[in-house]
Coordinates of C-alpha atoms in Angstrom, one line a residue:
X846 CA 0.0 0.0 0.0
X847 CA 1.8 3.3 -0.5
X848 CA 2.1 5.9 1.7
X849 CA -1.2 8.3 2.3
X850 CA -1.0 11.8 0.4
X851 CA -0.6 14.6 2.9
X852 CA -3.5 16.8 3.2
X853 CA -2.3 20.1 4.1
X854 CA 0.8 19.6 1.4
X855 CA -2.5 18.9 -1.3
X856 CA -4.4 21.8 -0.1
X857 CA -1.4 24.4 1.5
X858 CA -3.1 27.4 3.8
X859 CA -3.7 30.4 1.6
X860 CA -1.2 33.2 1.5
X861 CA -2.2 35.8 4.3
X862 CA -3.8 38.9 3.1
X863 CA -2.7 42.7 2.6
X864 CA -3.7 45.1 5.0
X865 CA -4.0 48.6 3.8
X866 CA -4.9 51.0 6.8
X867 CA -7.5 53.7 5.1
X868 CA -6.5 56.5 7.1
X869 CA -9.5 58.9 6.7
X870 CA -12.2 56.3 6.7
X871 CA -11.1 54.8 9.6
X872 CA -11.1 51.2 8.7
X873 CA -8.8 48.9 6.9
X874 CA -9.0 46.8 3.4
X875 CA -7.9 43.5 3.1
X876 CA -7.0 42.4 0.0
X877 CA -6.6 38.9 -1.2
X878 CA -2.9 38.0 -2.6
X879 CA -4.3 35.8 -4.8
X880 CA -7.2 37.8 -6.7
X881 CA -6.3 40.8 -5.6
X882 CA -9.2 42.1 -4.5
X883 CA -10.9 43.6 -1.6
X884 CA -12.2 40.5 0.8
X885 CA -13.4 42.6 3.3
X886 CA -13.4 46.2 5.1
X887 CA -13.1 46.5 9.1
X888 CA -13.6 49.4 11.0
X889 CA -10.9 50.6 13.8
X890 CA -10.7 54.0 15.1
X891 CA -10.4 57.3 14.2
X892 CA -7.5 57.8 11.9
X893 CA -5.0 54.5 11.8
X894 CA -1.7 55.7 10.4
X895 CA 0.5 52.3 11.3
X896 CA 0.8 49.1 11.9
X897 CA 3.3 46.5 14.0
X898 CA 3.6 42.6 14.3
X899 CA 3.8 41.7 18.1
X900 CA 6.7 39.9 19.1
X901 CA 4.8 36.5 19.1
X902 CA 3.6 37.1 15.3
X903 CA 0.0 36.2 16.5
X904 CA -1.3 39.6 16.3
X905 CA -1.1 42.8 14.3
X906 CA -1.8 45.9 16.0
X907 CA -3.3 48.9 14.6
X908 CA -2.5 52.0 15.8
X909 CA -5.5 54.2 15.7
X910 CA -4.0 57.7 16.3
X911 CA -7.2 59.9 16.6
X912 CA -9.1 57.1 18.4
X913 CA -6.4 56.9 21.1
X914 CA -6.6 53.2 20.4
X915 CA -5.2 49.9 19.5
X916 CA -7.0 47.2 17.3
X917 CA -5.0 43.9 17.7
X918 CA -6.0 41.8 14.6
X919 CA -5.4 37.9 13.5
X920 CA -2.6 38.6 10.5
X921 CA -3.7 35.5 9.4
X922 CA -7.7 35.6 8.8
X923 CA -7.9 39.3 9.5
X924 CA -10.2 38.5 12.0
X925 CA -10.4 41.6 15.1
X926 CA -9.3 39.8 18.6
X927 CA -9.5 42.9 21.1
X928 CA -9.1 47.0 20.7
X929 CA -7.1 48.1 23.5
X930 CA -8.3 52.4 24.9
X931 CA -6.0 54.6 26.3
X932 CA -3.7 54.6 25.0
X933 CA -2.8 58.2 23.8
X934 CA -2.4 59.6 20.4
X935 CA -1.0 56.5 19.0
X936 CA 0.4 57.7 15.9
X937 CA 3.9 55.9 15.2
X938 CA 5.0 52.4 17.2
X939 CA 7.5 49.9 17.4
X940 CA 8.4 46.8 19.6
X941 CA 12.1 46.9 20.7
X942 CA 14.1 44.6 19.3
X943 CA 14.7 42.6 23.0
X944 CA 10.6 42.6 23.3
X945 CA 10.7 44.6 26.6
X946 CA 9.3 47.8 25.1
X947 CA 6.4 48.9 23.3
X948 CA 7.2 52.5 21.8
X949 CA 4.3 55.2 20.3
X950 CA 5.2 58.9 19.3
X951 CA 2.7 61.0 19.8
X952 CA 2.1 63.2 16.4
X953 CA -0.4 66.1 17.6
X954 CA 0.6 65.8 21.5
X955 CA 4.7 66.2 21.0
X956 CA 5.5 63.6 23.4
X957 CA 6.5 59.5 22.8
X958 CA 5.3 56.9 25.8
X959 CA 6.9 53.9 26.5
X960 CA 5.3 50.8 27.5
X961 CA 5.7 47.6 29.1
X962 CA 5.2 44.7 27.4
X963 CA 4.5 41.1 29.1
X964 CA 3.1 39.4 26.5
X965 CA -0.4 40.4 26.4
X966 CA -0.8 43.9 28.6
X967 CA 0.7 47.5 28.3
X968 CA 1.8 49.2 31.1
X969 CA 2.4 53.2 30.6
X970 CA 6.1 53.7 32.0
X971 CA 7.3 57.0 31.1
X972 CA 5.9 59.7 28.9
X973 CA 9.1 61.7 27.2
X974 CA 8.7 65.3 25.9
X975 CA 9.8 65.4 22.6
X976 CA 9.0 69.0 21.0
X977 CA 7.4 69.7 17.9
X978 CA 5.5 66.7 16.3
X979 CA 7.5 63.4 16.6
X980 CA 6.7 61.1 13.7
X981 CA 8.7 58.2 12.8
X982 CA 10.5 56.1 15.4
X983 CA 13.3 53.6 14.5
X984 CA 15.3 51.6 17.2
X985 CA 18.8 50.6 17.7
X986 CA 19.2 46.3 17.2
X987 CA 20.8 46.1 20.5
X988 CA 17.4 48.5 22.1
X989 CA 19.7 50.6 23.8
X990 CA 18.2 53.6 21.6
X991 CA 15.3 55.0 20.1
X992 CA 15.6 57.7 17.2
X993 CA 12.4 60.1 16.0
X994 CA 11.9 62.6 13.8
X995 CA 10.3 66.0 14.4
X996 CA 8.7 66.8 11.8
X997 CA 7.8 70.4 12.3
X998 CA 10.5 71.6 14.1
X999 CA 13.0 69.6 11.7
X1000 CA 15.2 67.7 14.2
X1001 CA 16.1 64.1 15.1
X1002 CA 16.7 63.4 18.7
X1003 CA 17.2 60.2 20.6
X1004 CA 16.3 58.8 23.6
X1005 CA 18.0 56.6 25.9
X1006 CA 15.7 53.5 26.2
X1007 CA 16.8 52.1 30.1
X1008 CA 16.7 55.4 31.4
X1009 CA 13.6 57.0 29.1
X1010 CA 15.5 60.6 29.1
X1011 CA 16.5 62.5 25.9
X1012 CA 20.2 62.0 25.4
X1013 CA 21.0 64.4 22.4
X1014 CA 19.2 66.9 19.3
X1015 CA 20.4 67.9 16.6
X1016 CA 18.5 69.6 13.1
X1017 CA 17.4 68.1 10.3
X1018 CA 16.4 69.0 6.4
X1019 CA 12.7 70.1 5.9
X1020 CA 9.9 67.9 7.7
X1021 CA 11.8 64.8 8.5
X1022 CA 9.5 61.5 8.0
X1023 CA 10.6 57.8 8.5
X1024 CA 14.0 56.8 9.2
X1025 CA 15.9 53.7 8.9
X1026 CA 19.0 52.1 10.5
X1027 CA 21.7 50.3 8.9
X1028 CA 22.1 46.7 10.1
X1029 CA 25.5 47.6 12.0
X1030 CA 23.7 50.5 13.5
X1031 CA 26.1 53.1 12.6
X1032 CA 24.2 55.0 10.2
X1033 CA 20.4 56.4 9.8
X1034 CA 18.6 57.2 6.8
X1035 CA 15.3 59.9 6.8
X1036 CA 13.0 60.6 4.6
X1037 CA 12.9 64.9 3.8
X1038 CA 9.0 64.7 3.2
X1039 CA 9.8 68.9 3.0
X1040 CA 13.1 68.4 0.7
X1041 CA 14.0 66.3 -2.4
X1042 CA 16.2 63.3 -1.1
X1043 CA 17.1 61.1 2.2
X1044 CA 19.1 62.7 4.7
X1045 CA 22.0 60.8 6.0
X1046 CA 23.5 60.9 9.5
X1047 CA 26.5 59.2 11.0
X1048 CA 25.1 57.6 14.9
X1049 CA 28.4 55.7 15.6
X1050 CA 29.6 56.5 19.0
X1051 CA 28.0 58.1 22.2
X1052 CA 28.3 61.4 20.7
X1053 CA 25.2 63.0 18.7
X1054 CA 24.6 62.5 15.8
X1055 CA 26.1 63.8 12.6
X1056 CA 24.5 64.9 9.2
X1057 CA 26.9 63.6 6.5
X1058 CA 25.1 63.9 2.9
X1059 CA 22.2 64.1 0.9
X1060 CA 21.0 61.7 -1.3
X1061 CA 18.7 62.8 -3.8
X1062 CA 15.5 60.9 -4.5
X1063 CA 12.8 63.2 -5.8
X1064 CA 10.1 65.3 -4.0
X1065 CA 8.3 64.6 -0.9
X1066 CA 11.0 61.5 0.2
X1067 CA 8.9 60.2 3.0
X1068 CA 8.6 56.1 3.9
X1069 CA 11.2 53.5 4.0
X1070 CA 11.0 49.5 3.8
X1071 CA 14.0 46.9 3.7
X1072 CA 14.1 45.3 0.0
X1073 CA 14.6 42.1 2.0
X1074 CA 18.8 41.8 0.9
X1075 CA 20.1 43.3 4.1
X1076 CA 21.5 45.9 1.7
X1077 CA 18.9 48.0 -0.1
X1078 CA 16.0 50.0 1.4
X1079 CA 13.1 52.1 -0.7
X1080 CA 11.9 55.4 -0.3
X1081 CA 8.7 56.7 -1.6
X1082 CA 8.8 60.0 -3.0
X1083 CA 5.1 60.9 -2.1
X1084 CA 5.7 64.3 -4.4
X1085 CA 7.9 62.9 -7.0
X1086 CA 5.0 60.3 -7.6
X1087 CA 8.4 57.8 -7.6
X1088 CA 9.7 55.0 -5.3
X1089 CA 13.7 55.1 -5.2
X1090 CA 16.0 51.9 -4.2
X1091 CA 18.9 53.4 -2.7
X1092 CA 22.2 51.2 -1.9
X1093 CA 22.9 51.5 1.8
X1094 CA 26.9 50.6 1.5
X1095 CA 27.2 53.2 -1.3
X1096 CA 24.4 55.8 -0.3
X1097 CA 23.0 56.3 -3.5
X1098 CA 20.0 55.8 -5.5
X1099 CA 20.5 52.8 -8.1
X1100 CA 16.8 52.4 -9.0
X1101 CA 13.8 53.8 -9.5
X1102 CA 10.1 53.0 -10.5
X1103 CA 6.6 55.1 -11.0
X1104 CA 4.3 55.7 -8.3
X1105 CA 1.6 57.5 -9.3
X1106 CA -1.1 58.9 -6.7
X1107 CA 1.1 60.2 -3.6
X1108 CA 3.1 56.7 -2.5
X1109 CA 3.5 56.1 1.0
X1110 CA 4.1 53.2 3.4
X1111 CA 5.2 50.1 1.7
X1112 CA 5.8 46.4 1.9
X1113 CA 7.8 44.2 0.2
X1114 CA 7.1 40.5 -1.0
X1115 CA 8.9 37.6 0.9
X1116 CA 10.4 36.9 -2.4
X1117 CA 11.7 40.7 -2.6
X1118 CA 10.1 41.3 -6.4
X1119 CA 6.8 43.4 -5.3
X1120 CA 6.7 46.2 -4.0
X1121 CA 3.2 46.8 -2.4
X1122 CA 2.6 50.8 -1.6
X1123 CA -0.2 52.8 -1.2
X1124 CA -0.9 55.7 -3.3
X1125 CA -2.5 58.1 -0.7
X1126 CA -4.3 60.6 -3.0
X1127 CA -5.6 58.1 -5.6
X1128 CA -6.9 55.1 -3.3
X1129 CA -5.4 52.9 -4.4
X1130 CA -3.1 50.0 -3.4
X1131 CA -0.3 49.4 -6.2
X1132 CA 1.7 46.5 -7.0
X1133 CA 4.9 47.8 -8.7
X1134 CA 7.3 44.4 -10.4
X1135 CA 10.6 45.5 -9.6
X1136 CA 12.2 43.1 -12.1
X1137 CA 9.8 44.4 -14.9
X1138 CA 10.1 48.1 -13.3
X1139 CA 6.3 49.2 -13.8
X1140 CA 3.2 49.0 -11.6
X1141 CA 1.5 45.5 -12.8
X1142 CA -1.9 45.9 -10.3
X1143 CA -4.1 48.7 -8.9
X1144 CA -6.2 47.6 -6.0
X1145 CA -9.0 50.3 -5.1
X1146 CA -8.9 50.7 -1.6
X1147 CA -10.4 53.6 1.0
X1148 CA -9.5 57.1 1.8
X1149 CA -5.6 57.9 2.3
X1150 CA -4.5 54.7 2.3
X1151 CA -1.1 54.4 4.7
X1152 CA -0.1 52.1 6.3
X1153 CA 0.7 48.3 4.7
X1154 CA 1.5 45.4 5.7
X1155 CA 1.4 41.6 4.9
X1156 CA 2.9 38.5 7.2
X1157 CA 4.7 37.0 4.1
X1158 CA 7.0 39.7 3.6
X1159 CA 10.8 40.3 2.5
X1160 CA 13.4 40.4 5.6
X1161 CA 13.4 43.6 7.3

């Protein structure tokens, strides 16, 4: 008799779906990888802007900035498990990479709070004043520091994360956005949502940080994601209506392909060849083929779409 088939290798689980947070309508879109269309539409608070994986990978949480909420979803089925009040002005948020801290700047309040996280609960641990609109927040690998822009007072400060007090500031170009870390933590990349390019500053040693170049990407440089190689991120150039691959080694831009419609957040395939971003003045989610350089699918989505995300996505 030969050996039985295996069911689950016959019928594998479907791929999860896309989440597109649709800022002004305050709910999200899924979309199905495979027909790429809409499957459903939830609602979350007032005005989700991000998105983060809890450290367990079992849920998704929403950040619902107006609603001073969280909406922890299954990134699997999309299914809602719990929303989560009080918590303030939720506008940015990262776990730390040792899983002790849950971070959220606080856009319209100029302040970021940080958290305690056991697994399940957050407990409010300090509240830092920032100044003048913090926005994106990136964190050293070894969680010993957490950077964020200020996006109307153009700075980037950081704060020390075992003590929660501001250690340095120092300006910025024109309405700093997201920022990214190199993998050997020596150097950050920021968006210039105010400027024309990514703003590059040297964060080796204890001393502050130090503005070293521009690199130019086009108008409006704004969102970053990790093309999945450990040595290329992308930028979207929400003005420019372009997305740029810049080469972190080098710091320049070796490639870039049309966005039309105002592209913001991103995500990238687990296979690294799609980039998924939403177009925030056309709602729309686009599916841009890096290998064939064009946009090969436009999803219609909700109002402002910004944030997106999907579990099967390109190393970080």
């Amino acid at each position: 008799m030969g050996a039985m088939a295996n069911p689950q290798a016959a019928n594998p689980p479907p791929a999860p779906p896309v989440f597109v947070l649709n800022s002004l309508d305050a709910n999200v879109s899924v979309i199905d990888p495979a027909s790429w269309a809409e499957s459903q539409r939830f609602a979350t608070g007032k005005e989700p802007h991000h998105l983060y994986l809890t450290p367990d990978e079992k849920s998704l949480v929403i950040a619902n900035a107006l609603g001073d909420s969280l909406t922890f979803v299954d990134p699997r089925t999309a299914q809602v498990q719990r929303v989560v009040t009080g918590i303030v002005d939720p506008y940015h948020l990262r776990f730390s990479p040792d899983m002790k801290w849950f971070i959220t700047a606080a856009n319209r309040l100029n302040h970021i709070d940080f958290y305690r996280w056991d697994g399940k609960e957050l407990t409010l641990v300090q509240r830092v004043p920032t100044g003048k609109t913090p926005s994106h927040l990136w964190i050293d690998s070894k969680s010993r520091t957490v950077y964020s822009t200020m996006q109307d007072s153009d700075e980037l400060v950081a704060i020390d994360m075992a003590t929660q007090k501001l250690k340095w500031r120092v300006k910025t170009g024109p309405m700093p956005a997201d920022l990214y870390g190199s993998p050997d933590d020596k150097t950050l990349f920021i968006g210039l949502t105010g400027g024309k390019g990514v703003e590059v500053f040297d964060i080796s040693g204890d001393q502050p940080a130090r503005s070293v170049q521009i690199i130019p990407t086009g108008a409006g440089a704004h969102a970053f994601r990790g093309a999945g190689d450990g040595k290329h991120i992308y930028v979207s150039n929400r003005v420019a209506n372009t997305i740029s691959k810049i080469d972190m080694a080098s710091r320049q831009a070796v490639e870039s392909y049309a966005a039309p419609g105002g592209p913001d957040c991103m995500d990238v395939s687990a296979d690294g060849r799609y980039i998924y971003v939403g177009a925030r003045w056309a709602r729309k989610l686009l599916v841009i083929d890096t290998h064939e350089k064009k946009v090969v699918r436009s999803v219609n989505v909700g109002k402002s779409p910004h944030g997106v995300w999907t579990l099967h996505h390109a190393a970080r």
